[in-house]
Amino acid sequence: MVNVTLKDDKFVFKIMGWHQIWALQSGFSFPKSAVVNAYQDPEELKKWAGWRVGTHLPFLITAGIFSKKGQRNFWDVTRRKNTIIVTLENQVYDKLYIEVKNPQETLTLLNSNQ
């Protein structure tokens, strides 16, 4: 699970608990202006994530860095219903697929800069 907060002019993504081990990452931050949009799309989560550096146990855990069709995406998902997708611009990742505690609240926060 990922905790998303806004600090100064940056979104801070803090990976919580065991997810840090599965994703091989503890967190990262991006400028507010780098977030293009945030949304939920259950159909997009059903597609192949790509080649990975991290953990993938089908139907249980998808976590880490995944490359597919020239894109580099970060995944941290165990519960699809709580997963949001964040599109980034000019950053190390093209998209973040992250599980959050309150998807609607987090979507509102991330989309507040638009």
mmCIF file with all atom_site columns, N, CA, C and O in Angstrom, residues 4-12 32 109 112:
data_model
loop_
_atom_site.group_PDB
_atom_site.id
_atom_site.type_symbol
_atom_site.label_atom_id
_atom_site.label_alt_id
_atom_site.label_comp_id
_atom_site.label_asym_id
_atom_site.label_entity_id
_atom_site.label_seq_id
_atom_site.pdbx_PDB_ins_code
_atom_site.Cartn_x
_atom_site.Cartn_y
_atom_site.Cartn_z
_atom_site.occupancy
_atom_site.B_iso_or_equiv
_atom_site.pdbx_formal_charge
_atom_site.auth_seq_id
_atom_site.auth_comp_id
_atom_site.auth_asym_id
_atom_site.auth_atom_id
_atom_site.pdbx_PDB_model_num
ATOM 1  N N  . VAL A 1 4   ? -0.070 8.642  0.011   1.00 0.00 ? 4   VAL A N  1
ATOM 2  C CA . VAL A 1 4   ? 0.235  9.802  -0.828  1.00 0.00 ? 4   VAL A CA 1
ATOM 3  C C  . VAL A 1 4   ? -0.073 11.079 -0.054  1.00 0.00 ? 4   VAL A C  1
ATOM 4  O O  . VAL A 1 4   ? -1.173 11.238 0.473   1.00 0.00 ? 4   VAL A O  1
ATOM 5  N N  . THR A 1 5   ? 0.904  11.976 0.003   1.00 0.00 ? 5   THR A N  1
ATOM 6  C CA . THR A 1 5   ? 0.708  13.268 0.670   1.00 0.00 ? 5   THR A CA 1
ATOM 7  C C  . THR A 1 5   ? 1.262  14.376 -0.224  1.00 0.00 ? 5   THR A C  1
ATOM 8  O O  . THR A 1 5   ? 2.056  14.121 -1.125  1.00 0.00 ? 5   THR A O  1
ATOM 9  N N  . LEU A 1 6   ? 0.833  15.582 0.063   1.00 0.00 ? 6   LEU A N  1
ATOM 10 C CA . LEU A 1 6   ? 1.333  16.758 -0.641  1.00 0.00 ? 6   LEU A CA 1
ATOM 11 C C  . LEU A 1 6   ? 2.174  17.545 0.343   1.00 0.00 ? 6   LEU A C  1
ATOM 12 O O  . LEU A 1 6   ? 1.700  17.962 1.397   1.00 0.00 ? 6   LEU A O  1
ATOM 13 N N  . LYS A 1 7   ? 3.462  17.719 0.019   1.00 0.00 ? 7   LYS A N  1
ATOM 14 C CA . LYS A 1 7   ? 4.365  18.477 0.879   1.00 0.00 ? 7   LYS A CA 1
ATOM 15 C C  . LYS A 1 7   ? 5.025  19.547 0.026   1.00 0.00 ? 7   LYS A C  1
ATOM 16 O O  . LYS A 1 7   ? 5.703  19.220 -0.955  1.00 0.00 ? 7   LYS A O  1
ATOM 17 N N  . ASP A 1 8   ? 4.806  20.794 0.410   1.00 0.00 ? 8   ASP A N  1
ATOM 18 C CA . ASP A 1 8   ? 5.264  21.933 -0.377  1.00 0.00 ? 8   ASP A CA 1
ATOM 19 C C  . ASP A 1 8   ? 4.650  21.825 -1.778  1.00 0.00 ? 8   ASP A C  1
ATOM 20 O O  . ASP A 1 8   ? 3.453  21.826 -1.915  1.00 0.00 ? 8   ASP A O  1
ATOM 21 N N  . ASP A 1 9   ? 5.463  21.671 -2.793  1.00 0.00 ? 9   ASP A N  1
ATOM 22 C CA . ASP A 1 9   ? 4.940  21.586 -4.156  1.00 0.00 ? 9   ASP A CA 1
ATOM 23 C C  . ASP A 1 9   ? 5.229  20.214 -4.765  1.00 0.00 ? 9   ASP A C  1
ATOM 24 O O  . ASP A 1 9   ? 5.380  20.082 -5.976  1.00 0.00 ? 9   ASP A O  1
ATOM 25 N N  . LYS A 1 10  ? 5.311  19.183 -3.900  1.00 0.00 ? 10  LYS A N  1
ATOM 26 C CA . LYS A 1 10  ? 5.613  17.830 -4.360  1.00 0.00 ? 10  LYS A CA 1
ATOM 27 C C  . LYS A 1 10  ? 4.633  16.824 -3.768  1.00 0.00 ? 10  LYS A C  1
ATOM 28 O O  . LYS A 1 10  ? 4.211  16.955 -2.623  1.00 0.00 ? 10  LYS A O  1
ATOM 29 N N  . PHE A 1 11  ? 4.305  15.814 -4.580  1.00 0.00 ? 11  PHE A N  1
ATOM 30 C CA . PHE A 1 11  ? 3.554  14.675 -4.073  1.00 0.00 ? 11  PHE A CA 1
ATOM 31 C C  . PHE A 1 11  ? 4.563  13.655 -3.569  1.00 0.00 ? 11  PHE A C  1
ATOM 32 O O  . PHE A 1 11  ? 5.499  13.288 -4.280  1.00 0.00 ? 11  PHE A O  1
ATOM 33 N N  . VAL A 1 12  ? 4.378  13.211 -2.332  1.00 0.00 ? 12  VAL A N  1
ATOM 34 C CA . VAL A 1 12  ? 5.256  12.216 -1.721  1.00 0.00 ? 12  VAL A CA 1
ATOM 35 C C  . VAL A 1 12  ? 4.500  10.898 -1.676  1.00 0.00 ? 12  VAL A C  1
ATOM 36 O O  . VAL A 1 12  ? 3.391  10.823 -1.150  1.00 0.00 ? 12  VAL A O  1
ATOM 37 N N  . LYS A 1 32  ? 4.472  18.504 -8.232  1.00 0.00 ? 32  LYS A N  1
ATOM 38 C CA . LYS A 1 32  ? 3.022  18.534 -8.467  1.00 0.00 ? 32  LYS A CA 1
ATOM 39 C C  . LYS A 1 32  ? 2.717  18.672 -9.953  1.00 0.00 ? 32  LYS A C  1
ATOM 40 O O  . LYS A 1 32  ? 1.789  18.057 -10.469 1.00 0.00 ? 32  LYS A O  1
ATOM 41 N N  . LEU A 1 109 ? -6.935 14.467 -4.299  1.00 0.00 ? 109 LEU A N  1
ATOM 42 C CA . LEU A 1 109 ? -5.669 15.146 -3.980  1.00 0.00 ? 109 LEU A CA 1
ATOM 43 C C  . LEU A 1 109 ? -4.781 15.262 -5.227  1.00 0.00 ? 109 LEU A C  1
ATOM 44 O O  . LEU A 1 109 ? -4.280 16.333 -5.543  1.00 0.00 ? 109 LEU A O  1
ATOM 45 N N  . SER A 1 112 ? -5.988 17.655 -7.979  1.00 0.00 ? 112 SER A N  1
ATOM 46 C CA . SER A 1 112 ? -6.251 19.033 -7.527  1.00 0.00 ? 112 SER A CA 1
ATOM 47 C C  . SER A 1 112 ? -5.409 20.068 -8.265  1.00 0.00 ? 112 SER A C  1
ATOM 48 O O  . SER A 1 112 ? -5.739 21.240 -8.246  1.00 0.00 ? 112 SER A O  1
#
